[in-house]
């Protein structure tokens, strides 16, 4: 239903589904289930592993995650084969339209609910109603 990256522990991703809420460490892939605690009107979540932090969330009720990383990477949405949608990773201010060979389609499926970068830019996530895909930056 919703995802959101912690702004304090930037490798942590809050995932809220219809069954439960969890926090995923994107670095180690460890998943910790926690008590469901989120606000669909103000679009934030709390999770015990993140202490008192209010984590901004995005998903079926709106909101948005970062579309740019600190080093200029960009995520964009396109639908050249609608109703399938793609999420495109464009490194360091590269334009998908001017230099498609330098870009990577990281998602090609139906109805992404939310996608974006963590605050540090080392992690990306794309979520649908049935799955979450997490990507981690590797060496340059």
Tab-separated table of C-alpha atoms in Angstrom, residues 71 73 89 91-92 121-123 135-140:
chain	number	residue	atom	x	y	z
A	71	UNK	CA	24.667	13.003	-7.389
A	73	UNK	CA	20.635	10.419	-10.852
A	89	UNK	CA	17.031	5.156	-14.146
A	91	UNK	CA	22.484	8.401	-14.301
A	92	UNK	CA	23.987	11.799	-13.497
A	121	UNK	CA	20.748	8.169	-3.081
A	122	UNK	CA	22.336	4.755	-2.550
A	123	UNK	CA	18.983	2.932	-2.624
A	135	UNK	CA	17.996	-1.541	-5.803
A	136	UNK	CA	21.346	-0.671	-4.254
A	137	UNK	CA	24.102	1.438	-5.770
A	138	UNK	CA	27.305	-0.507	-6.242
A	139	UNK	CA	30.818	0.823	-6.883
A	140	UNK	CA	31.318	3.536	-9.441
